[in-house]
Amino acid sequence: MSAARSESVLEGLRFAIPDSFPSFTPIQSPDTDFYWRGDGTALRMLTCNACGKITHPPGPVCGYCYSRDVAPKQVSGRGTLYAWTVNVQPFVPGLDPYCPAMVTLDEQDDVKITTQLVDVNNDEIEVGMPVEVVFVNGSDGVKLPFFRPVR
Amino acid sequence: MIRGERDTYIRGIGQSQVGRRVGRSDLDLTVEASLMAIEDAGLTPADIDGVATYPGGGLAATPGFTGPGAPDVQDALRLKVDWLSANSEGGAQLSCLVNACIAVSAGLAKNVLVYRTVTESTNQIGGRGAAVSNPTVGSQMQWTLVPGALAAPHWFAMMTNRYMTQYGLTREQLGQIPVNARRNAQLNPNAVYTDDMSLDDYLSARLITSPLCLYDCDVPCDGSTAFIVSHVDSAKDAKKTPVHVNAVGTAYRTRNSWDQYESPTRTAVKYAAEMMWERTDLRPADVDVAEIYDGFSIITLQWLEALGFCGEGEGGSFVEGGKRIALDGEIPVNTHGGQLSAGRLHGLGFVHEAVVQLRGEGGARQKQGRHEVAVAGNGGGTFGGAMLLTAGVR
Ligand SMILES: [Zn+2]
């Protein structure tokens, strides 16, 4: 009989919504502060007033039409799970298994956000599942947009 | 089309002691490899008039990553050079070789010493993750690091997960890449890991971040690789078979941030390969050996597709069973054991092995039959660089 497969360590894991996730702190910038340092109630994305497209990561110009008339705009906070991984190796001492993920937004499916999937059991995670934003405190007042399954 | 790289060839190669926790300085390893390459080229230090490296000293990076700066090596070897260069942004690790080709083609230098040195094993005994301590982050890295995708294994794990979902790749298929690397490493006296590894060993190995297990990730090591790049006018004076630079690919045609690629099959490596083929009449079927990056096993799969050995998304079925990529297969891959088993010499180890194979110096791991054309691929994700090499100047 062969040994248990590598992924058997994931059985039964659940990823709760953490009270906080202390991590790297993004530098302050007029281009990006709206994303990291909002009030933690709504997801806002840099949106072009000329063509309506979302540019992410945000910057000083629309990546589609080159208009500089761009501004943060609230989006639905709903999206689709694009990819995920469960981290088992404690890259930072004391880190419990957690679920880094990538999500595409309902408003525009070429916009991908790197995030974490929370409030979910390992065995229910599936690429393509609908998800919604939930904010978690990061370092230094940062509000991290994490995502959980839409139920 | 002007193809300045064809003015150049690799005249000499050298590789220092390679291993885990070697405990020697990066400059010491670099001097060893450099003197070996100069000797192998049939030259003396007085003939060297250029130096290039990746990424150069003084760069903020994890311990043991950068190796010594070009001026440190210039001084240690008392070189009198007309040109030196180091950079980390460009066609991945082999950008230093491409820069050397450009300098030689432009007449800035005749014989350029190129090196890449790592001492990551000695300097990261606490683990690579322990080195992730920088509390603030800007630029493109913030979009992955801040929410908790803390290191390259996370980015490539998600890429692998997406690839598996989109194209049906299995761990049994992906595992052929590390298993093949280990089989080849067993024939390489300088390889770091040479114990037997079966597909079952791979499938039950310690999980790092799903779906990546320990054997999907390359092995930090200490070591230095060096080259002498010279002008083809001098090829008749070379001591060994001149290895001609047929074409290079340095394209950068993707989004920057690791999470914004159009698909897991369209990362930098795809475009580096695309550009390389745009610059040559040789075709994938002409290639005898492929020495392609394997910092994570998925990257090798991406290179196989990018280089046109199989179609987009077909990498899994291409490597299934492992026969095609074996030393006696259709297209032998990473004949020295790659970074997965021979050690993470960070890119230039692949070019070194390509030269070894083209010269027929591979010993027990020499590809049998024709060995006239080799491809080397470096990088993955955001940066990629490709180089097509031939035995003898064409
Ligand atoms: Zn626009």
Coordinates of C-alpha atoms and ligand atoms in Angstrom, one line a residue:
Chain A
M1 CA 0.0 0.0 0.0
S2 CA 1.3 3.4 -0.9
A3 CA 1.6 6.3 1.6
A4 CA -1.2 8.9 2.0
R5 CA -1.4 11.5 -0.8
S6 CA 0.1 14.9 0.0
E7 CA -3.3 16.6 -0.1
S8 CA -4.8 14.4 2.6
V9 CA -3.6 16.9 5.2
L10 CA -6.3 19.3 3.9
E11 CA -9.2 17.0 5.0
G12 CA -11.5 18.7 7.4
L13 CA -9.9 22.1 7.4
R14 CA -12.0 25.1 7.8
F15 CA -11.0 28.7 7.1
A16 CA -12.8 31.1 9.5
I17 CA -13.0 34.9 9.1
P18 CA -10.0 36.0 11.1
D19 CA -10.2 39.0 13.5
S20 CA -7.2 40.4 11.7
F21 CA -4.4 39.3 9.3
P22 CA -1.2 41.2 10.1
S23 CA 0.9 41.2 7.0
F24 CA 2.9 43.5 4.8
T25 CA 1.8 47.2 4.9
P26 CA 1.2 48.8 1.5
I27 CA 3.1 52.1 1.2
Q28 CA 0.8 55.2 1.2
S29 CA 0.1 56.6 -2.3
P30 CA -2.6 58.8 -3.7
D31 CA -3.1 56.1 -6.4
T32 CA -3.8 53.3 -4.0
D33 CA -4.9 54.5 -0.6
F34 CA -8.6 54.3 -1.6
Y35 CA -8.2 50.6 -2.1
W36 CA -6.3 49.7 1.1
R37 CA -7.4 52.4 3.5
G38 CA -11.2 52.7 2.9
D39 CA -13.8 52.4 5.7
G40 CA -14.1 48.7 5.3
T41 CA -17.8 48.7 4.2
A42 CA -17.6 48.7 0.4
L43 CA -15.2 47.6 -2.3
R44 CA -14.1 50.4 -4.5
M45 CA -12.2 50.0 -7.8
L46 CA -10.5 52.5 -10.0
T47 CA -13.0 53.2 -12.8
C48 CA -12.7 55.3 -16.0
N49 CA -15.2 58.1 -16.5
A50 CA -14.6 58.0 -20.2
C51 CA -15.1 54.3 -21.1
G52 CA -16.4 52.8 -17.8
K53 CA -13.7 50.2 -17.4
I54 CA -12.1 49.2 -14.2
T55 CA -8.3 49.4 -14.1
H56 CA -6.6 47.1 -11.5
P57 CA -4.1 47.5 -10.0
P58 CA -5.1 51.1 -9.8
G59 CA -3.0 53.9 -11.2
P60 CA -3.1 57.4 -12.8
V61 CA -4.5 56.3 -16.2
C62 CA -7.1 54.0 -17.7
G63 CA -5.5 50.9 -19.0
Y64 CA -8.1 50.6 -21.8
C65 CA -8.5 54.1 -23.3
Y66 CA -5.7 56.0 -21.7
S67 CA -8.1 58.6 -20.2
R68 CA -6.7 60.2 -17.1
D69 CA -10.3 60.9 -15.9
V70 CA -10.3 58.0 -13.5
A71 CA -11.7 57.7 -9.9
P72 CA -12.6 55.1 -7.3
K73 CA -16.1 53.8 -7.7
Q74 CA -18.1 51.4 -5.5
V75 CA -18.7 48.0 -7.0
S76 CA -21.0 45.2 -6.0
G77 CA -18.3 43.2 -4.1
R78 CA -19.5 40.1 -5.8
G79 CA -17.3 37.9 -7.9
T80 CA -16.1 34.4 -8.9
L81 CA -13.3 32.2 -7.5
Y82 CA -10.6 32.1 -10.1
A83 CA -7.9 30.2 -8.3
W84 CA -6.9 29.1 -4.7
T85 CA -4.3 27.4 -2.6
V86 CA -4.2 26.2 1.0
N87 CA -1.0 27.2 2.6
V88 CA 0.3 24.5 4.9
Q89 CA 4.0 25.4 5.2
P90 CA 4.3 28.0 8.0
F91 CA 6.2 30.7 5.9
V92 CA 5.7 32.9 8.9
P93 CA 6.1 31.2 12.3
G94 CA 2.8 30.2 13.9
L95 CA 0.8 30.7 10.8
D96 CA -2.2 28.3 10.7
P97 CA -3.3 26.9 7.3
Y98 CA -5.2 29.6 5.3
C99 CA -6.5 30.0 1.8
P100 CA -4.9 32.6 -0.5
A101 CA -7.1 33.0 -3.5
M102 CA -7.8 35.0 -6.7
V103 CA -11.2 36.4 -7.5
T104 CA -12.6 38.0 -10.7
L105 CA -15.2 40.7 -10.3
D106 CA -18.8 40.4 -11.6
E107 CA -18.5 43.8 -13.1
Q108 CA -15.6 42.9 -15.3
D109 CA -14.1 39.4 -15.5
D110 CA -10.6 40.4 -16.6
V111 CA -10.1 42.1 -13.2
K112 CA -8.5 39.8 -10.8
I113 CA -8.0 40.5 -7.1
T114 CA -5.6 38.5 -4.9
T115 CA -7.3 37.9 -1.6
Q116 CA -8.1 35.2 0.8
L117 CA -11.1 32.8 0.8
V118 CA -12.7 32.7 4.3
D119 CA -15.8 31.4 6.1
V120 CA -15.5 28.2 4.1
N121 CA -14.6 24.5 4.5
N122 CA -11.8 23.1 2.4
D123 CA -14.0 20.5 0.8
E124 CA -16.6 23.0 -0.5
I125 CA -14.0 25.1 -2.4
E126 CA -14.4 25.0 -6.2
V127 CA -13.0 27.3 -8.9
G128 CA -16.0 29.1 -10.4
M129 CA -18.0 29.4 -7.1
P130 CA -19.7 32.8 -6.5
V131 CA -18.1 34.8 -3.7
E132 CA -18.7 38.1 -1.9
V133 CA -16.4 40.6 -0.2
V134 CA -15.9 40.7 3.6
F135 CA -13.3 43.1 5.1
V136 CA -10.7 42.0 7.6
N137 CA -8.2 44.3 9.4
G138 CA -4.7 44.2 8.1
S139 CA -1.6 46.0 9.5
D140 CA -1.6 49.7 10.3
G141 CA -5.3 50.4 9.7
V142 CA -5.4 48.6 6.3
K143 CA -8.8 47.0 5.4
L144 CA -8.2 43.8 3.5
P145 CA -11.0 42.8 1.0
F146 CA -11.3 39.0 1.6
F147 CA -14.1 36.9 0.0
R148 CA -16.5 34.2 1.3
P149 CA -18.9 32.0 -0.6
V150 CA -22.3 33.5 -1.4
R151 CA -24.9 31.5 0.5
Chain B
M1 CA 16.1 41.7 -39.6
I2 CA 19.2 42.7 -37.6
R3 CA 20.2 39.8 -35.3
G4 CA 23.2 41.0 -33.4
E5 CA 23.2 38.0 -31.1
R6 CA 24.6 36.0 -34.1
D7 CA 27.8 38.0 -33.9
T8 CA 28.4 36.2 -30.6
Y9 CA 29.2 32.8 -29.2
I10 CA 29.8 31.2 -25.8
R11 CA 33.5 30.5 -25.8
G12 CA 34.0 29.2 -22.2
I13 CA 32.0 27.9 -19.3
G14 CA 32.7 27.3 -15.6
Q15 CA 30.8 26.1 -12.6
S16 CA 32.0 26.2 -9.0
Q17 CA 31.4 23.7 -6.2
V18 CA 27.6 23.4 -5.9
G19 CA 25.9 22.2 -2.8
R20 CA 23.8 22.8 0.3
R21 CA 25.4 25.0 3.0
V22 CA 28.7 25.1 1.4
G23 CA 29.7 27.9 3.7
R24 CA 31.9 29.8 1.2
S25 CA 31.5 33.4 0.3
D26 CA 29.7 34.4 -2.9
L27 CA 32.8 36.1 -4.2
D28 CA 34.9 33.0 -3.6
L29 CA 32.5 30.8 -5.6
T30 CA 32.3 33.4 -8.3
V31 CA 36.1 33.6 -8.7
E32 CA 36.3 29.8 -8.9
A33 CA 33.7 29.6 -11.7
S34 CA 35.1 32.7 -13.5
L35 CA 38.7 31.4 -13.6
M36 CA 37.4 28.1 -14.8
A37 CA 35.4 29.7 -17.6
I38 CA 38.4 31.9 -18.6
E39 CA 40.6 28.8 -18.7
D40 CA 38.0 26.8 -20.6
A41 CA 37.8 29.6 -23.2
G42 CA 41.6 29.4 -23.7
L43 CA 42.0 33.0 -22.4
T44 CA 43.6 34.7 -19.5
P45 CA 42.1 37.4 -17.2
A46 CA 44.0 40.0 -19.3
D47 CA 41.7 39.1 -22.3
I48 CA 38.5 39.9 -20.4
D49 CA 37.2 43.4 -21.2
G50 CA 33.6 43.1 -20.0
V51 CA 31.6 41.8 -17.0
A52 CA 27.9 41.2 -16.7
T53 CA 25.8 39.6 -14.0
Y54 CA 22.2 39.2 -12.8
P55 CA 20.9 40.9 -10.7
G56 CA 24.0 42.7 -9.4
G57 CA 25.0 43.7 -5.9
G58 CA 23.4 46.3 -3.7
L59 CA 19.8 45.1 -4.6
A60 CA 17.4 44.7 -1.7
A61 CA 16.7 41.0 -1.7
T62 CA 16.6 37.9 0.5
P63 CA 20.0 36.8 1.8
G64 CA 22.2 35.0 -0.6
F65 CA 20.2 35.9 -3.6
T66 CA 22.2 38.4 -5.5
G67 CA 25.8 37.2 -5.5
P68 CA 28.6 39.8 -5.6
G69 CA 28.3 42.9 -7.7
A70 CA 30.1 43.2 -11.0
P71 CA 32.6 45.8 -9.7
D72 CA 33.5 43.3 -6.9
V73 CA 34.4 40.6 -9.4
Q74 CA 36.2 43.1 -11.7
D75 CA 38.4 44.1 -8.7
A76 CA 39.0 40.6 -7.3
L77 CA 40.3 39.5 -10.7
R78 CA 42.1 42.8 -11.4
L79 CA 40.2 43.0 -14.7
K80 CA 40.6 46.1 -16.9
V81 CA 37.2 46.3 -18.6
D82 CA 35.6 48.6 -21.1
W83 CA 32.0 47.7 -20.1
L84 CA 30.2 46.2 -17.2
S85 CA 26.5 45.8 -16.5
A86 CA 24.0 44.3 -14.0
N87 CA 20.3 44.4 -14.0
S88 CA 17.3 42.5 -12.6
E89 CA 14.6 43.8 -14.9
G90 CA 14.6 42.2 -18.3
G91 CA 14.7 38.8 -19.9
A92 CA 14.9 37.0 -16.6
Q93 CA 18.2 35.7 -15.3
L94 CA 19.7 35.3 -18.7
S95 CA 19.4 39.0 -19.4
C96 CA 23.0 39.2 -18.3
L97 CA 24.0 36.9 -21.1
V98 CA 21.9 38.8 -23.6
N99 CA 23.5 42.1 -22.4
A100 CA 26.9 40.5 -23.0
C101 CA 25.9 39.6 -26.5
I102 CA 24.7 43.1 -27.2
A103 CA 27.9 44.6 -25.9
V104 CA 30.1 42.3 -28.0
S105 CA 27.9 42.8 -31.1
A106 CA 28.1 46.6 -30.6
G107 CA 31.9 46.5 -30.2
L108 CA 31.9 47.6 -26.6
A109 CA 33.8 44.5 -25.5
K110 CA 35.4 41.4 -27.1
N111 CA 35.3 38.9 -24.3
V112 CA 32.7 39.3 -21.6
L113 CA 32.7 37.4 -18.3
V114 CA 29.1 36.6 -17.3
Y115 CA 28.2 35.1 -14.0
R116 CA 25.3 34.3 -11.7
T117 CA 26.0 33.3 -8.1
V118 CA 23.8 32.2 -5.3
T119 CA 24.5 31.4 -1.6
E120 CA 20.8 30.9 -0.6
S121 CA 21.4 27.6 1.1
T122 CA 24.0 29.0 3.5
N123 CA 22.2 32.2 4.1
Q124 CA 18.6 30.9 4.5
I125 CA 19.1 28.2 7.0
G126 CA 16.0 29.5 8.8
G127 CA 14.0 29.0 5.7
R128 CA 13.1 31.2 2.8
G129 CA 10.0 32.4 4.5
A130 CA 12.0 33.6 7.5
A131 CA 13.6 36.1 5.2
V132 CA 10.2 37.7 4.5
S133 CA 10.4 40.4 7.0
N134 CA 10.1 43.7 5.1
P135 CA 7.1 45.4 6.8
T136 CA 6.2 47.8 4.0
V137 CA 5.8 47.1 0.3
G138 CA 5.0 49.2 -2.7
S139 CA 4.9 48.8 -6.5
Q140 CA 3.3 45.7 -8.0
M141 CA 4.3 43.4 -5.2
Q142 CA 1.8 45.0 -2.8
W143 CA -1.2 43.4 -4.6
T144 CA -0.1 39.9 -3.8
L145 CA 1.9 40.3 -0.6
V146 CA -0.5 42.4 1.5
P147 CA -3.5 40.1 1.3
G148 CA -1.4 37.1 2.3
A149 CA 0.0 35.6 -0.9
L150 CA 3.3 36.0 0.8
A151 CA 5.8 34.2 -1.5
A152 CA 6.4 32.7 -4.9
P153 CA 5.0 29.3 -3.9
H154 CA 1.6 30.9 -3.3
W155 CA 1.6 32.6 -6.7
F156 CA 2.6 29.4 -8.6
A157 CA 0.3 27.3 -6.5
M158 CA -2.6 29.4 -7.6
M159 CA -1.4 29.3 -11.2
T160 CA -1.1 25.5 -11.0
N161 CA -4.6 25.2 -9.4
R162 CA -6.1 27.4 -12.2
Y163 CA -4.2 25.4 -14.9
M164 CA -5.4 22.1 -13.5
T165 CA -9.0 23.4 -13.5
Q166 CA -8.8 24.9 -16.9
Y167 CA -6.9 22.1 -18.7
G168 CA -7.4 19.0 -16.6
L169 CA -3.8 18.7 -15.6
T170 CA -3.3 16.0 -12.9
R171 CA -0.6 15.7 -10.2
E172 CA 0.4 12.4 -11.8
Q173 CA 1.2 14.3 -15.0
L174 CA 2.9 17.3 -13.3
G175 CA 5.0 14.9 -11.1
Q176 CA 6.8 13.6 -14.2
I177 CA 8.8 16.8 -14.3
P178 CA 10.4 16.4 -10.8
V179 CA 10.7 12.7 -11.3
N180 CA 12.5 13.2 -14.6
A181 CA 14.7 15.8 -13.1
R182 CA 15.7 13.4 -10.3
R183 CA 16.5 10.6 -12.7
N184 CA 18.8 12.9 -14.7
A185 CA 20.4 14.3 -11.5
Q186 CA 21.4 10.8 -10.6
L187 CA 23.8 10.9 -13.6
N188 CA 25.2 14.4 -12.7
P189 CA 28.1 14.3 -10.2
N190 CA 27.4 17.9 -9.3
A191 CA 23.7 17.5 -8.5
V192 CA 22.5 18.3 -5.0
Y193 CA 19.8 15.6 -4.6
T194 CA 20.4 12.1 -6.2
D195 CA 18.3 9.7 -4.0
D196 CA 15.7 7.7 -5.8
M197 CA 12.3 9.4 -6.3
S198 CA 9.3 7.6 -7.7
L199 CA 6.0 9.0 -8.8
D200 CA 4.5 7.6 -5.6
D201 CA 7.1 9.4 -3.5
Y202 CA 6.1 12.6 -5.3
L203 CA 2.4 12.0 -4.8
S204 CA 2.8 11.5 -1.0
A205 CA 5.4 14.2 -0.4
R206 CA 4.9 16.9 2.2
L207 CA 2.4 19.5 1.0
I208 CA 3.7 23.1 0.9
T209 CA 0.8 25.0 -0.4
S210 CA -1.8 23.0 -2.4
P211 CA -1.4 21.6 -5.0
L212 CA 2.4 22.1 -4.7
C213 CA 4.3 19.6 -2.6
L214 CA 8.0 19.7 -1.6
Y215 CA 9.2 18.3 -4.9
D216 CA 7.4 20.9 -7.0
C217 CA 9.7 23.6 -5.5
D218 CA 13.4 24.0 -6.4
V219 CA 16.3 23.4 -4.0
P220 CA 18.1 26.4 -2.6
C221 CA 21.9 25.9 -3.0
D222 CA 25.2 27.6 -3.1
G223 CA 27.1 27.9 -6.4
S224 CA 28.3 30.0 -9.2
T225 CA 28.0 29.6 -13.0
A226 CA 30.2 31.6 -15.4
F227 CA 30.5 32.1 -19.1
I228 CA 32.7 33.9 -21.6
V229 CA 30.8 35.5 -24.4
S230 CA 33.0 36.5 -27.4
H231 CA 32.8 37.7 -31.0
V232 CA 32.4 35.1 -33.7
D233 CA 35.5 36.5 -35.4
S234 CA 37.5 34.7 -32.7
A235 CA 35.7 31.4 -32.9
K236 CA 38.6 29.6 -34.8
D237 CA 40.8 30.4 -31.7
A238 CA 38.4 28.8 -29.2
K239 CA 39.7 25.8 -27.3
K240 CA 36.3 24.0 -27.2
T241 CA 33.4 23.8 -29.7
P242 CA 32.1 27.3 -30.1
V243 CA 28.5 27.5 -29.1
H244 CA 26.8 30.0 -31.3
V245 CA 23.9 32.2 -30.1
N246 CA 21.3 31.7 -32.8
A247 CA 18.5 33.7 -31.4
V248 CA 17.4 35.3 -28.1
G249 CA 13.9 36.1 -26.8
T250 CA 13.5 38.9 -24.2
A251 CA 9.9 40.0 -24.8
Y252 CA 7.8 41.4 -22.0
R253 CA 4.2 41.4 -23.3
T254 CA 2.1 40.6 -20.2
R255 CA 0.7 42.6 -17.4
N256 CA 3.2 43.1 -14.6
S257 CA 1.5 42.0 -11.3
W258 CA 1.6 38.2 -10.8
D259 CA -2.2 38.0 -10.6
Q260 CA -3.1 39.8 -13.8
Y261 CA -2.0 37.3 -16.5
E262 CA -4.6 36.6 -19.1
S263 CA -4.4 32.9 -18.4
P264 CA -1.9 30.4 -16.7
T265 CA -0.6 29.6 -20.2
R266 CA 0.2 33.2 -21.1
T267 CA 2.9 34.3 -18.7
A268 CA 6.2 36.0 -19.7
V269 CA 7.7 32.7 -20.9
K270 CA 5.2 32.4 -23.7
Y271 CA 6.3 35.8 -25.2
A272 CA 10.0 35.2 -24.6
A273 CA 9.7 32.0 -26.6
E274 CA 7.5 33.7 -29.3
M275 CA 10.1 36.4 -29.8
M276 CA 13.0 33.9 -30.0
W277 CA 11.2 31.9 -32.8
E278 CA 10.6 35.2 -34.6
R279 CA 14.3 35.6 -34.9
T280 CA 15.3 32.3 -36.4
D281 CA 14.5 29.8 -39.2
L282 CA 15.1 26.9 -36.8
R283 CA 11.9 25.2 -35.6
P284 CA 11.0 23.3 -32.4
A285 CA 11.5 20.0 -34.3
D286 CA 15.2 21.0 -34.7
V287 CA 15.8 21.2 -31.0
D288 CA 17.8 18.3 -29.5
V289 CA 17.7 19.2 -25.8
A290 CA 15.6 21.6 -23.8
E291 CA 17.1 23.1 -20.6
I292 CA 14.2 25.0 -19.2
Y293 CA 13.4 26.7 -16.0
D294 CA 11.9 24.7 -13.1
G295 CA 11.8 27.0 -10.1
F296 CA 8.4 25.3 -9.8
S297 CA 7.4 22.3 -11.8
I298 CA 4.5 24.2 -13.5
I299 CA 7.0 26.6 -15.1
T300 CA 8.6 23.7 -17.1
L301 CA 5.2 22.8 -18.4
Q302 CA 4.6 26.4 -19.4
W303 CA 8.0 26.4 -21.2
L304 CA 7.2 23.2 -23.1
E305 CA 4.1 24.8 -24.4
A306 CA 5.6 28.2 -25.0
L307 CA 8.4 26.7 -27.0
G308 CA 6.0 24.9 -29.2
F309 CA 6.8 21.3 -28.2
C310 CA 3.1 20.9 -27.6
G311 CA 0.0 23.1 -27.9
E312 CA -1.4 25.5 -25.3
G313 CA -2.9 23.6 -22.4
E314 CA -1.5 20.3 -23.7
G315 CA 1.6 20.2 -21.4
G316 CA 0.0 17.6 -19.1
S317 CA -0.7 15.0 -21.7
F318 CA 2.7 15.8 -23.3
V319 CA 4.6 14.8 -20.2
E320 CA 2.3 12.0 -19.1
G321 CA 4.3 8.8 -18.4
G322 CA 7.6 10.8 -18.7
K323 CA 8.9 9.1 -21.8
R324 CA 8.9 12.1 -24.1
I325 CA 11.0 14.3 -21.8
A326 CA 13.4 11.6 -20.6
L327 CA 17.1 11.5 -21.6
D328 CA 16.3 9.0 -24.4
G329 CA 13.0 10.6 -25.3
E330 CA 11.7 12.9 -28.1
I331 CA 12.9 16.0 -26.4
P332 CA 15.2 15.4 -23.3
V333 CA 14.4 18.1 -20.7
N334 CA 16.7 19.3 -17.9
T335 CA 19.4 16.7 -18.5
H336 CA 21.4 17.8 -15.5
G337 CA 18.5 17.5 -13.1
G338 CA 17.3 21.1 -13.2
Q339 CA 16.9 23.3 -10.2
L340 CA 14.5 20.8 -8.7
S341 CA 17.3 18.3 -8.1
A342 CA 20.6 19.7 -9.2
G343 CA 20.2 22.9 -7.3
R344 CA 18.7 26.4 -7.7
L345 CA 21.6 28.0 -9.6
H346 CA 18.9 30.4 -10.7
G347 CA 18.7 30.3 -14.4
L348 CA 22.2 30.2 -15.8
G349 CA 22.6 26.6 -14.8
F350 CA 20.3 25.7 -17.7
V351 CA 22.5 27.6 -20.2
H352 CA 25.6 25.9 -18.7
E353 CA 24.0 22.5 -19.3
A354 CA 22.9 23.4 -22.8
V355 CA 26.6 24.2 -23.6
V356 CA 27.7 20.9 -22.0
Q357 CA 25.3 18.9 -24.1
L358 CA 26.1 20.7 -27.4
R359 CA 29.8 20.0 -26.8
G360 CA 29.1 16.4 -26.0
E361 CA 30.6 16.7 -22.6
G362 CA 27.7 15.3 -20.6
G363 CA 29.3 12.0 -19.6
A364 CA 26.7 9.6 -18.2
R365 CA 24.0 12.2 -18.9
Q366 CA 25.0 13.0 -22.4
K367 CA 22.1 12.9 -24.9
Q368 CA 22.9 10.2 -27.4
G369 CA 22.6 10.8 -31.1
R370 CA 22.3 14.3 -32.5
H371 CA 23.2 17.2 -30.2
E372 CA 23.4 20.3 -32.4
V373 CA 20.6 22.6 -31.2
A374 CA 19.7 23.4 -27.6
V375 CA 17.2 25.8 -26.1
A376 CA 17.6 27.4 -22.7
G377 CA 14.6 29.1 -21.0
N378 CA 14.9 31.2 -17.9
G379 CA 12.3 32.7 -15.6
G380 CA 8.6 32.3 -15.1
G381 CA 5.7 34.5 -14.3
T382 CA 6.6 38.1 -14.9
F383 CA 10.0 37.7 -16.5
G384 CA 11.2 35.3 -19.1
G385 CA 14.2 34.9 -21.4
A386 CA 15.0 32.4 -24.0
M387 CA 18.1 31.5 -26.0
L388 CA 18.6 29.1 -28.9
L389 CA 22.1 27.8 -29.2
T390 CA 23.9 25.7 -31.8
A391 CA 27.1 23.6 -31.8
G392 CA 29.4 25.5 -34.1
V393 CA 29.0 28.9 -35.7
R394 CA 26.3 28.7 -38.4
Ligands
ZN1 ZN -11.1 54.3 -20.1

